[in-house]
mmCIF file with all atom_site columns, C-alpha atoms in Angstrom:
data_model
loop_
_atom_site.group_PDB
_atom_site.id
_atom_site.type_symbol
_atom_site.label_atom_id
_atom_site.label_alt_id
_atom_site.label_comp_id
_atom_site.label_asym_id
_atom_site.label_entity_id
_atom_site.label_seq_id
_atom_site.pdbx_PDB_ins_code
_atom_site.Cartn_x
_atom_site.Cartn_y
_atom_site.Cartn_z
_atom_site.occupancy
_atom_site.B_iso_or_equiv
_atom_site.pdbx_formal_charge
_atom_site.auth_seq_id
_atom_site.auth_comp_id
_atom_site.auth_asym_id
_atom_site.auth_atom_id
_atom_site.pdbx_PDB_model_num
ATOM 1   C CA . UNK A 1 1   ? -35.060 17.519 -64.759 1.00 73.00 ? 360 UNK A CA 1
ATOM 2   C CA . UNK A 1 2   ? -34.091 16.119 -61.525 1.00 72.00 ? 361 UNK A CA 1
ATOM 3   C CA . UNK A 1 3   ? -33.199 12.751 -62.299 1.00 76.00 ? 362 UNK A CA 1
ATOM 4   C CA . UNK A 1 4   ? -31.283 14.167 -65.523 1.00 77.00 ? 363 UNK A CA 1
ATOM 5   C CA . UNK A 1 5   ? -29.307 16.222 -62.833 1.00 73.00 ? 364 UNK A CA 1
ATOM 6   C CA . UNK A 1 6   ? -28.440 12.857 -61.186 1.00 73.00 ? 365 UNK A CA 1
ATOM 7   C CA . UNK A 1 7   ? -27.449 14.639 -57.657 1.00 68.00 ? 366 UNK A CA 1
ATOM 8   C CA . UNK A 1 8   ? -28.961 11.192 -55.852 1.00 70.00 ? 367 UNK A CA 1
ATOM 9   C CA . UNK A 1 9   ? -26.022 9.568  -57.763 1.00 74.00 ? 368 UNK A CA 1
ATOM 10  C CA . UNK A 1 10  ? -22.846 11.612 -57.399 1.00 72.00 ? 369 UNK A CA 1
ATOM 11  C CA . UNK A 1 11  ? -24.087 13.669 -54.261 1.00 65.00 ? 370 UNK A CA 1
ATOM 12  C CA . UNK A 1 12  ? -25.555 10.548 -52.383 1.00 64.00 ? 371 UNK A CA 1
ATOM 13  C CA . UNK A 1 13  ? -26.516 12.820 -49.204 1.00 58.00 ? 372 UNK A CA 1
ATOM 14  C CA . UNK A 1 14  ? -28.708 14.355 -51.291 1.00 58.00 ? 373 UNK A CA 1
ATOM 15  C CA . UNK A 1 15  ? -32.358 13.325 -50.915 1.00 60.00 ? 374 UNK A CA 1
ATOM 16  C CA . UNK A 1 16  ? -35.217 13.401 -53.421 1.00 69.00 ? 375 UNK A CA 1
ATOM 17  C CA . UNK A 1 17  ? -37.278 15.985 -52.061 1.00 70.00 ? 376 UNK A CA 1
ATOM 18  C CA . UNK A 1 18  ? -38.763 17.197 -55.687 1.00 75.00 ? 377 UNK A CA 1
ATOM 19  C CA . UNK A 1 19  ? -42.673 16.191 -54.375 1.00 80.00 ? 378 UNK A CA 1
ATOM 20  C CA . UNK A 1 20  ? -42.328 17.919 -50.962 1.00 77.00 ? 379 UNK A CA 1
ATOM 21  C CA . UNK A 1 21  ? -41.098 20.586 -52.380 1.00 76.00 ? 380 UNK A CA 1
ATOM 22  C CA . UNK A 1 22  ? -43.491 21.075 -55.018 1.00 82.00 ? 381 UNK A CA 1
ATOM 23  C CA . UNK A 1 23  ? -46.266 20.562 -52.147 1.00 81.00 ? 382 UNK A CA 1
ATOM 24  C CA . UNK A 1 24  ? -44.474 23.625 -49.747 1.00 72.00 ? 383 UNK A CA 1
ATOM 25  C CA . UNK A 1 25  ? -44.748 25.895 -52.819 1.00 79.00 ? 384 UNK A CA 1
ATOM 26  C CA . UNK A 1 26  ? -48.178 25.304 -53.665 1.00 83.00 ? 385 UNK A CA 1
ATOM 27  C CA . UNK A 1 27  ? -49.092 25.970 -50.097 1.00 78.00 ? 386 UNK A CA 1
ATOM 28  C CA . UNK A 1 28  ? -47.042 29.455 -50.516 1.00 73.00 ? 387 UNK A CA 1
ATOM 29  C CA . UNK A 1 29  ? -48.424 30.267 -53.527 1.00 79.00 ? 388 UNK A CA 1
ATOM 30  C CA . UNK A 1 30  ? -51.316 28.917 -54.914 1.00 82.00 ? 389 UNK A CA 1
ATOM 31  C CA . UNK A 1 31  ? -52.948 31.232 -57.031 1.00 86.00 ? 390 UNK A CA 1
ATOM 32  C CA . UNK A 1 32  ? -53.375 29.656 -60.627 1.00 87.00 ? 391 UNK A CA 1
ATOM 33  C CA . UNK A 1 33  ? -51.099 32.937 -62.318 1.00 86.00 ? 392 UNK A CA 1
ATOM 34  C CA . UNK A 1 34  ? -47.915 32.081 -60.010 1.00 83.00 ? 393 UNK A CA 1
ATOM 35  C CA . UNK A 1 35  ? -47.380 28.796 -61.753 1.00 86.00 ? 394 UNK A CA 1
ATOM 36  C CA . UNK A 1 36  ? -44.175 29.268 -63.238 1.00 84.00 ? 395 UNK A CA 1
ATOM 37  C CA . UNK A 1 37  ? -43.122 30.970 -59.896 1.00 81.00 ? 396 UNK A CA 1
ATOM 38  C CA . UNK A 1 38  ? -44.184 27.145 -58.063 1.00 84.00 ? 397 UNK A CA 1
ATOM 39  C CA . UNK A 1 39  ? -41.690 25.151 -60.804 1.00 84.00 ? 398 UNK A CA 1
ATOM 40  C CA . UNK A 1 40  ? -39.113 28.141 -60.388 1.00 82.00 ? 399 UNK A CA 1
ATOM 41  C CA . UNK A 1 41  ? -39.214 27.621 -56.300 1.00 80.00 ? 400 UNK A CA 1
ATOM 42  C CA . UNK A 1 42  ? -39.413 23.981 -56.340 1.00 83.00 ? 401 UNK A CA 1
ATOM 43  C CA . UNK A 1 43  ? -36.326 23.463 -58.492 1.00 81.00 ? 402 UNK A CA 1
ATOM 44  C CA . UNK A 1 44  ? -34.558 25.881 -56.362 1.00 78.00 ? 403 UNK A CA 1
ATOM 45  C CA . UNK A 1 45  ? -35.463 24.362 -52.764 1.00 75.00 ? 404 UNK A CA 1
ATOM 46  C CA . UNK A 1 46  ? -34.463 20.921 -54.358 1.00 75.00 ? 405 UNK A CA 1
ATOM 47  C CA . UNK A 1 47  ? -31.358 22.361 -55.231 1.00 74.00 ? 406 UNK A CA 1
ATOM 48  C CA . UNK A 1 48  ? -30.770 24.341 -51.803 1.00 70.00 ? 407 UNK A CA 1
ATOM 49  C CA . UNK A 1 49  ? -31.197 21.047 -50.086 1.00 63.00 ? 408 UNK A CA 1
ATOM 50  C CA . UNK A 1 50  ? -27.901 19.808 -51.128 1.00 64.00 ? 409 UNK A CA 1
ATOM 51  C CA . UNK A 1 51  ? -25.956 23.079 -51.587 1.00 65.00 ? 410 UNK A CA 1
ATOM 52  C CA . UNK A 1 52  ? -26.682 24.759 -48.225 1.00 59.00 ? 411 UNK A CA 1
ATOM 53  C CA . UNK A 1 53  ? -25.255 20.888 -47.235 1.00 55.00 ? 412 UNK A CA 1
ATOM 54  C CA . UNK A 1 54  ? -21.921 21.316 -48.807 1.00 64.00 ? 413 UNK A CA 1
ATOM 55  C CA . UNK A 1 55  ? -21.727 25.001 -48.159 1.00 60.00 ? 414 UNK A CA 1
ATOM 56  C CA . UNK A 1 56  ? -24.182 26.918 -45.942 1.00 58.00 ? 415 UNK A CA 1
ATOM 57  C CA . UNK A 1 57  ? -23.595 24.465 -42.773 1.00 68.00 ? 416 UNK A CA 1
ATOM 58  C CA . UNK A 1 58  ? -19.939 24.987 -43.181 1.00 80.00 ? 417 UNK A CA 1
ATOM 59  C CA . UNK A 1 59  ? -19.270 27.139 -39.953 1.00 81.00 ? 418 UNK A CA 1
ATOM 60  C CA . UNK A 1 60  ? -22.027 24.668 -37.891 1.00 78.00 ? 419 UNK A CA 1
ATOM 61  C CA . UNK A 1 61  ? -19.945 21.472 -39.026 1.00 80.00 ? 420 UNK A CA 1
ATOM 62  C CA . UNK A 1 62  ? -16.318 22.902 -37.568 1.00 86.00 ? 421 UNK A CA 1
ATOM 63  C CA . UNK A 1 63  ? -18.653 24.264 -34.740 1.00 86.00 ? 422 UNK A CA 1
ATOM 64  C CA . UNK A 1 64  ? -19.285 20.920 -34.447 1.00 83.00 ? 423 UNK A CA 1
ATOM 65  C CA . UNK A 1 65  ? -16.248 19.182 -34.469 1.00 86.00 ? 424 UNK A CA 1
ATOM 66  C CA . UNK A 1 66  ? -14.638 20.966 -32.485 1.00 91.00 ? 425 UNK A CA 1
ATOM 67  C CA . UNK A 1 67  ? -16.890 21.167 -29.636 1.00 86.00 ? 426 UNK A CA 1
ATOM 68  C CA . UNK A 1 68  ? -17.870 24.692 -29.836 1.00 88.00 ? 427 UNK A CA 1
ATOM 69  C CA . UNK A 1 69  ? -21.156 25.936 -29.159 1.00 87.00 ? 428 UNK A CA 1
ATOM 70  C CA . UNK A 1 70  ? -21.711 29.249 -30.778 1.00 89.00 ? 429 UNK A CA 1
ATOM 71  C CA . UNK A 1 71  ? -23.576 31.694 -28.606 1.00 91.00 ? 430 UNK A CA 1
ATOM 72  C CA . UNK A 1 72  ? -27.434 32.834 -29.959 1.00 90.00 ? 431 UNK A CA 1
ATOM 73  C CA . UNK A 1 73  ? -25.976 35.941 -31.564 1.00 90.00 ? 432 UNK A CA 1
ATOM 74  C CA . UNK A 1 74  ? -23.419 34.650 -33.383 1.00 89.00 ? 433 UNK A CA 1
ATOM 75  C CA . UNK A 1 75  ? -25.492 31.475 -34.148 1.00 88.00 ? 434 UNK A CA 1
ATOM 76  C CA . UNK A 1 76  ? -28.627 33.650 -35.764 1.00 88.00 ? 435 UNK A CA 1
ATOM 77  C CA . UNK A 1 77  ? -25.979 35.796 -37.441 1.00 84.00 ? 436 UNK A CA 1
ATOM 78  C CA . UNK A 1 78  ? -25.450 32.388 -39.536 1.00 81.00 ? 437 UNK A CA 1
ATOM 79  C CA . UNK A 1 79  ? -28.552 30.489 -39.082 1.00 80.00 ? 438 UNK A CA 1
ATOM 80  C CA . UNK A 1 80  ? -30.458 33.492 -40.759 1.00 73.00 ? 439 UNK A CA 1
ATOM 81  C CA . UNK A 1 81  ? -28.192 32.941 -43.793 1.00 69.00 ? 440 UNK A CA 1
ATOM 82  C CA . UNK A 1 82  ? -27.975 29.165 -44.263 1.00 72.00 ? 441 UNK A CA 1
ATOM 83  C CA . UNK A 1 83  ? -31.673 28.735 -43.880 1.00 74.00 ? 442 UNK A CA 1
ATOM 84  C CA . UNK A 1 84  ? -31.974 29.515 -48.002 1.00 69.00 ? 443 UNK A CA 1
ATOM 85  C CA . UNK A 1 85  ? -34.846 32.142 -46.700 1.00 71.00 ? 444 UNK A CA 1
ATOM 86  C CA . UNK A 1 86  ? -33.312 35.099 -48.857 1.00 70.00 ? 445 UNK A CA 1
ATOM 87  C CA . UNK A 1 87  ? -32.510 33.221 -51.509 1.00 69.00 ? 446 UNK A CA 1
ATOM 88  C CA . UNK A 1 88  ? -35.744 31.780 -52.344 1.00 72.00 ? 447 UNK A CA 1
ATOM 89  C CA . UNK A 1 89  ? -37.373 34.910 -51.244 1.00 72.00 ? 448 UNK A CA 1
ATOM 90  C CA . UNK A 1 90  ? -35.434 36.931 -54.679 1.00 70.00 ? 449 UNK A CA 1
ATOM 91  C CA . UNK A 1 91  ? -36.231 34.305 -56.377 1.00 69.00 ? 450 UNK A CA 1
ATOM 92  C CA . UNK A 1 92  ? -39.925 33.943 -55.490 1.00 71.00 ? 451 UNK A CA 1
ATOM 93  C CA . UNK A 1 93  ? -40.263 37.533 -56.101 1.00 70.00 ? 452 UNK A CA 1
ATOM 94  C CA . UNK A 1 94  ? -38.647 37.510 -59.942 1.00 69.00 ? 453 UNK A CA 1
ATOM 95  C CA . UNK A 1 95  ? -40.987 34.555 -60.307 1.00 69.00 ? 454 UNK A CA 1
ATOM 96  C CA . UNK A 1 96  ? -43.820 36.179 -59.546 1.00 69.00 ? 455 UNK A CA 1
ATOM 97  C CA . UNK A 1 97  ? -42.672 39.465 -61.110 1.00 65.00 ? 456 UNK A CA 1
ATOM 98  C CA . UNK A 1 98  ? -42.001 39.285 -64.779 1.00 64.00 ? 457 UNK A CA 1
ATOM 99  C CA . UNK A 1 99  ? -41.419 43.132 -65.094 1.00 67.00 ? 458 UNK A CA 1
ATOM 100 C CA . UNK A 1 100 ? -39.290 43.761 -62.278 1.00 65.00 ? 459 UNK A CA 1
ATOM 101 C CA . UNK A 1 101 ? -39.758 47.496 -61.580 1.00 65.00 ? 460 UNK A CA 1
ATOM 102 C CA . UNK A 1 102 ? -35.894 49.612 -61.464 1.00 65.00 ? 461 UNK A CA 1
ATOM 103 C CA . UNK A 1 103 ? -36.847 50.801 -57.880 1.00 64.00 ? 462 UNK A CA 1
ATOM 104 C CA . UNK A 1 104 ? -37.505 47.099 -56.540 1.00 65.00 ? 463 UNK A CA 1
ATOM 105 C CA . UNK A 1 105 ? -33.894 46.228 -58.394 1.00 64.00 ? 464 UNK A CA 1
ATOM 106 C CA . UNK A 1 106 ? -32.001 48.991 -56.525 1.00 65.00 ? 465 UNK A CA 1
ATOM 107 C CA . UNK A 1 107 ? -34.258 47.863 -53.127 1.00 64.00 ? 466 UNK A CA 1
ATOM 108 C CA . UNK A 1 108 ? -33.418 44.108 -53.408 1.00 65.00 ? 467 UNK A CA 1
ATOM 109 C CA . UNK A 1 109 ? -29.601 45.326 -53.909 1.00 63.00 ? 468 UNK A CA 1
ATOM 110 C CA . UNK A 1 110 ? -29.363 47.252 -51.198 1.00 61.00 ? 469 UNK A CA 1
ATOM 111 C CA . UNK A 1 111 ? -31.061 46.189 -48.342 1.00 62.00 ? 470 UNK A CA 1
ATOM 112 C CA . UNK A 1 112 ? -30.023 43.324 -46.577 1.00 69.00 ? 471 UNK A CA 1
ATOM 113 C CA . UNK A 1 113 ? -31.818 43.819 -43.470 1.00 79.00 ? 472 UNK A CA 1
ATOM 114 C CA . UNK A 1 114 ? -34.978 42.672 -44.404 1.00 78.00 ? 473 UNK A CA 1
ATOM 115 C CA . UNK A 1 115 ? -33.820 39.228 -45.917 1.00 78.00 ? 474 UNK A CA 1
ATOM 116 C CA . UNK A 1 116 ? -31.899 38.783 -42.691 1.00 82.00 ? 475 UNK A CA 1
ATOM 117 C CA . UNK A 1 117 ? -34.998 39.063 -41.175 1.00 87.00 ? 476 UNK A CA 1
ATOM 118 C CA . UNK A 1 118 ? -36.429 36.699 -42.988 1.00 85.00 ? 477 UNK A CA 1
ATOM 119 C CA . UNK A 1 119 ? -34.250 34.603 -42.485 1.00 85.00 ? 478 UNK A CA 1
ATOM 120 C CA . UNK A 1 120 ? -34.231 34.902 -38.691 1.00 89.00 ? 479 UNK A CA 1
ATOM 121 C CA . UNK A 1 121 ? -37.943 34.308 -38.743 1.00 92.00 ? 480 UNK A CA 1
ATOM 122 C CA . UNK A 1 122 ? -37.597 30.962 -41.080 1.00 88.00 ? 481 UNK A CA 1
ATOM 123 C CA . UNK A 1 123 ? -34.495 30.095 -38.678 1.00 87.00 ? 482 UNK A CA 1
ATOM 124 C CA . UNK A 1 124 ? -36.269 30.852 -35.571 1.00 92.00 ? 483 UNK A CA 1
ATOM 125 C CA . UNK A 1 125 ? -39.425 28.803 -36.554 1.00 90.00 ? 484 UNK A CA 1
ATOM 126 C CA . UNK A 1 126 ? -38.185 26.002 -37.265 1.00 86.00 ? 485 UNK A CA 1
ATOM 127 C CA . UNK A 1 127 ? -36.068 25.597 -33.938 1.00 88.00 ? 486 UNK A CA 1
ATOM 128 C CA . UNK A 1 128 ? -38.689 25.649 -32.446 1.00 88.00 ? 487 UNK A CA 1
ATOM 129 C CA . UNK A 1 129 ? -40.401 22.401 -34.097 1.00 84.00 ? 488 UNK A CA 1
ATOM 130 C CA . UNK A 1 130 ? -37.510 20.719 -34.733 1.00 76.00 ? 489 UNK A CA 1
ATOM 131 C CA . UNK A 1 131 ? -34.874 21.496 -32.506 1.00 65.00 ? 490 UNK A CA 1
ATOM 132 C CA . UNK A 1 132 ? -35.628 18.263 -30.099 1.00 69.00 ? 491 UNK A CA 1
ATOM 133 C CA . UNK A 1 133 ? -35.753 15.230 -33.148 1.00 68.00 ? 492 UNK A CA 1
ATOM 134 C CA . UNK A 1 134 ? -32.756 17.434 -35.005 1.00 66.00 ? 493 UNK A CA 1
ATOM 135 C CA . UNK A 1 135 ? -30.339 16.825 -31.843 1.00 66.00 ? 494 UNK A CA 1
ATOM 136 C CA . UNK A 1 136 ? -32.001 12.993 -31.711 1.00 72.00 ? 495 UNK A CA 1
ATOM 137 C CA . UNK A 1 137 ? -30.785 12.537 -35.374 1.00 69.00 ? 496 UNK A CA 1
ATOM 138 C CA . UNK A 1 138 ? -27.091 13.893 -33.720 1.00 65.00 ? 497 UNK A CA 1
ATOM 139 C CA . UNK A 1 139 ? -27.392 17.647 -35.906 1.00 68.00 ? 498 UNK A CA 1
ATOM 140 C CA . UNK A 1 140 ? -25.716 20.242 -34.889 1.00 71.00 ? 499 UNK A CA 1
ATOM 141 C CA . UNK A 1 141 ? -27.240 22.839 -31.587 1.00 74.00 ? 500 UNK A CA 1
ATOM 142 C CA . UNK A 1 142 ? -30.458 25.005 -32.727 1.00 83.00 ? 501 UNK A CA 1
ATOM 143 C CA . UNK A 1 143 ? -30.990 28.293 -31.147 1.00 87.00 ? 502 UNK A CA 1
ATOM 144 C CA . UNK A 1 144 ? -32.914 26.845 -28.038 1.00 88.00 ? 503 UNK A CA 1
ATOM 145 C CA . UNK A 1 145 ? -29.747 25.294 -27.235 1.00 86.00 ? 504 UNK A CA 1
ATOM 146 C CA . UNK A 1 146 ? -27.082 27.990 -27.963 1.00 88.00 ? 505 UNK A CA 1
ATOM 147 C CA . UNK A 1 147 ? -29.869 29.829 -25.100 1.00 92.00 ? 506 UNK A CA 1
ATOM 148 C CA . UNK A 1 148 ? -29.717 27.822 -22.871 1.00 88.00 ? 507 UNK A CA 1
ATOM 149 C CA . UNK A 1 149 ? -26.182 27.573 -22.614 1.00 88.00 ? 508 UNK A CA 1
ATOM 150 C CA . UNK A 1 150 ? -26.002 31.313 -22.357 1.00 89.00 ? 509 UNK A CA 1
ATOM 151 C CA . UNK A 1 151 ? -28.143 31.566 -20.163 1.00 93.00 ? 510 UNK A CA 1
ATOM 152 C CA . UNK A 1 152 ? -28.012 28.544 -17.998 1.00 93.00 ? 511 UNK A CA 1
ATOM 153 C CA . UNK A 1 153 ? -31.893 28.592 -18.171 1.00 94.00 ? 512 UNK A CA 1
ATOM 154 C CA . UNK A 1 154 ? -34.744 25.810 -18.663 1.00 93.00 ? 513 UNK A CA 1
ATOM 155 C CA . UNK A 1 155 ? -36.058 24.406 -22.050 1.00 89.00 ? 514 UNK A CA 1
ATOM 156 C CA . UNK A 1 156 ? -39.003 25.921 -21.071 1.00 93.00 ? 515 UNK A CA 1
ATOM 157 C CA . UNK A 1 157 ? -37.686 29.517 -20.019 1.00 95.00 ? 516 UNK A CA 1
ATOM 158 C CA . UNK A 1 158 ? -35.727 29.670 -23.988 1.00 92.00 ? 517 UNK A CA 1
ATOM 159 C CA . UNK A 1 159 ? -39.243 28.609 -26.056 1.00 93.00 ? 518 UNK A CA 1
ATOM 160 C CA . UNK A 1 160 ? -40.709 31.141 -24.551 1.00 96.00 ? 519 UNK A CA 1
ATOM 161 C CA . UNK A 1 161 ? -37.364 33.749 -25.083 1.00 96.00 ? 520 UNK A CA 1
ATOM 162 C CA . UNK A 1 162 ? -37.247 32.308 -28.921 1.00 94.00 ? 521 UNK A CA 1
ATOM 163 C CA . UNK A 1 163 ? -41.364 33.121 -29.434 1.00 96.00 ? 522 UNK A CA 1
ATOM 164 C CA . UNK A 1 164 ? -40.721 36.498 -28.054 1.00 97.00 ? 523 UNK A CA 1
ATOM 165 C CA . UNK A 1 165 ? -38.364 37.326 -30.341 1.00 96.00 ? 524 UNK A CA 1
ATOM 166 C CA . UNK A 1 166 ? -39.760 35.975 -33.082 1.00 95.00 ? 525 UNK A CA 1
ATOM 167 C CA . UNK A 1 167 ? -42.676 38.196 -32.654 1.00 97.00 ? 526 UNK A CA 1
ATOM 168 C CA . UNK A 1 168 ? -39.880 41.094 -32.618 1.00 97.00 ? 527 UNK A CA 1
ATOM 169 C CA . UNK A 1 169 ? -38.531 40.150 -35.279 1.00 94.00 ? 528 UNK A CA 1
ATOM 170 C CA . UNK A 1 170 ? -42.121 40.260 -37.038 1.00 93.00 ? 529 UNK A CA 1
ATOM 171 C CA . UNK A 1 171 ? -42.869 43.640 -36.170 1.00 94.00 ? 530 UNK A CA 1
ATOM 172 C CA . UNK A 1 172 ? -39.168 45.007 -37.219 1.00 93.00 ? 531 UNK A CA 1
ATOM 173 C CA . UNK A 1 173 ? -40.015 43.140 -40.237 1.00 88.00 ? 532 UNK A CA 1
ATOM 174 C CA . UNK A 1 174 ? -43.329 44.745 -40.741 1.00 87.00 ? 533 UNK A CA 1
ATOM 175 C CA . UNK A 1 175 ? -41.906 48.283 -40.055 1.00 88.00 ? 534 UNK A CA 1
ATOM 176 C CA . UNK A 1 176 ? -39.317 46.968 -42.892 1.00 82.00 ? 535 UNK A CA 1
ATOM 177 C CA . UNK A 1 177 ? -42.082 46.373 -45.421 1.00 77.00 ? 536 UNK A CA 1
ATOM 178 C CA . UNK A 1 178 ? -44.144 49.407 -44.771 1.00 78.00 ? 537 UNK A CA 1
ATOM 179 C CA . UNK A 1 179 ? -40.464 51.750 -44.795 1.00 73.00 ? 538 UNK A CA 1
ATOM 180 C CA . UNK A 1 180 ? -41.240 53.652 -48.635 1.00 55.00 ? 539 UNK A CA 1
ATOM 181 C CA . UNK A 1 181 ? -38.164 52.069 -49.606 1.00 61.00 ? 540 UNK A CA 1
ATOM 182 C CA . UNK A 1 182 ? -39.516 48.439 -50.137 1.00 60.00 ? 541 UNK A CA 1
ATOM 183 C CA . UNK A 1 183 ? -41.546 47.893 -53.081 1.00 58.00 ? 542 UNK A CA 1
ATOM 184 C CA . UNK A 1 184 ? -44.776 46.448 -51.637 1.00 56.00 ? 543 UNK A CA 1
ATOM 185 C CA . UNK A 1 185 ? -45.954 42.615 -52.247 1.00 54.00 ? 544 UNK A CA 1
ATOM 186 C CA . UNK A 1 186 ? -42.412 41.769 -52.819 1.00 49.00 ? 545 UNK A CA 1
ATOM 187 C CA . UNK A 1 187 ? -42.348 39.595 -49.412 1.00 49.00 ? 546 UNK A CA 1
ATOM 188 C CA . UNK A 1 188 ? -46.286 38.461 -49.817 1.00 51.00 ? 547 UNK A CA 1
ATOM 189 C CA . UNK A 1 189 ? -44.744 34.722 -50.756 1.00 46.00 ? 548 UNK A CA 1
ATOM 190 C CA . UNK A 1 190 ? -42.304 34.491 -47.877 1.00 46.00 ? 549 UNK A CA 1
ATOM 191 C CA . UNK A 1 191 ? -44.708 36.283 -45.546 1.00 48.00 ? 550 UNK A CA 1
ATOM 192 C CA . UNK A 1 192 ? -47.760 34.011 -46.397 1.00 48.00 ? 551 UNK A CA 1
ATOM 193 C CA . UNK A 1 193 ? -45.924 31.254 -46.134 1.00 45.00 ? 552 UNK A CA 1
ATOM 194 C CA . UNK A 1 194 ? -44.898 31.918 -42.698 1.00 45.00 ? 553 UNK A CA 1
ATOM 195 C CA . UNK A 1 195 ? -48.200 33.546 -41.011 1.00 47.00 ? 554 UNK A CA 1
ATOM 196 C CA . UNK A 1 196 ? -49.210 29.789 -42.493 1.00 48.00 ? 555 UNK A CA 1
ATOM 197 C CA . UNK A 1 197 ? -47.138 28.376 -40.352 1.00 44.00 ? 556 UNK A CA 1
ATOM 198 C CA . UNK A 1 198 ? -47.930 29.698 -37.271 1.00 45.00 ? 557 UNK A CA 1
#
């Protein structure tokens, strides 16, 4: 399916990620009955790749250009979007769920907050490893950076900021999945994947 898509041909930006992707779900969900939800997610984070290229990192390329540098607020307010978190998250959960419960509809509809937190998490983790070789490569600022210049504090002082509040964000995004709202293992992919990570 991926070559027949031929991205690497009119898109050539876009890079064949199809194994590594593959390899990133099976780590997230391994169990032999999520298989269709591992070829669901891998076609999807191959296809995020390119898209969040040509669309999500909009606002970060004419921050770029233009010499802005965002401050952390308004640069997690994006970040926490373009990261493709959410998206795979719904997705991962329809995967995994193939009767998708009315109450889990009118939750994934209407709550926003915890797939912003999400996000944040996914956006706030991987600063942190690849902030340094990102800015090498001549990307745009990460969060350490947009800290730093806030702040007018040391590399050292913002890691330690950015773990903080990526443990706050944790707990506000525990207290999110034990609210009676939120239909329970719906974030056990994203959440996995994460504590993984750590």
């Amino acid at each position: 399916w991926w070559k027949h898509l031929g991205l690497e041909k009119t898109l050539p930006f876009a890079r064949n990620r199809l194994v590594e992707s593959f390899i990133w779900t099976v780590g997230a969900a391994y169990e032999p009955q999520h298989s269709y939800c591992r070829e669901v997610i891998t076609k999807l984070v191959c296809l995020i790749t390119w898209v969040r290229h040509c669309k999500a990192y909009l606002l970060e390329a004419k921050w770029f250009h233009s010499g802005y540098k965002p401050k952390l607020k308004e640069y997690l307010d994006n970040a926490s979007v373009s990261v493709e978190a959410p998206l795979i998250l719904v997705n991962a959960y329809f995967a995994m769920h193939p009767k998708i419960a009315k109450d889990a509809m009118l939750y994934i509809n209407n709550c926003p907050v915890l797939f912003r937190l999400v996000g944040m998490i996914v956006r706030l983790t991987d600063d942190m490893e690849t902030s340094t070789a990102e800015l090498e490569r001549g990307d745009n600022i990460k969060s350490i950076q947009c800290y730093m210049k806030d702040k007018d504090v040391t590399e050292e002082v913002v890691r330690e900021y950015i773990r903080d509040l990526t443990y706050k964000t944790w707990k506000k995004l525990n207290a999110e999945m034990l609210s009676v709202l939120c239909p329970k293992n719906s974030l056990k992919f994203v959440c996995t994947k994460q504590e993984q990570q750590k």
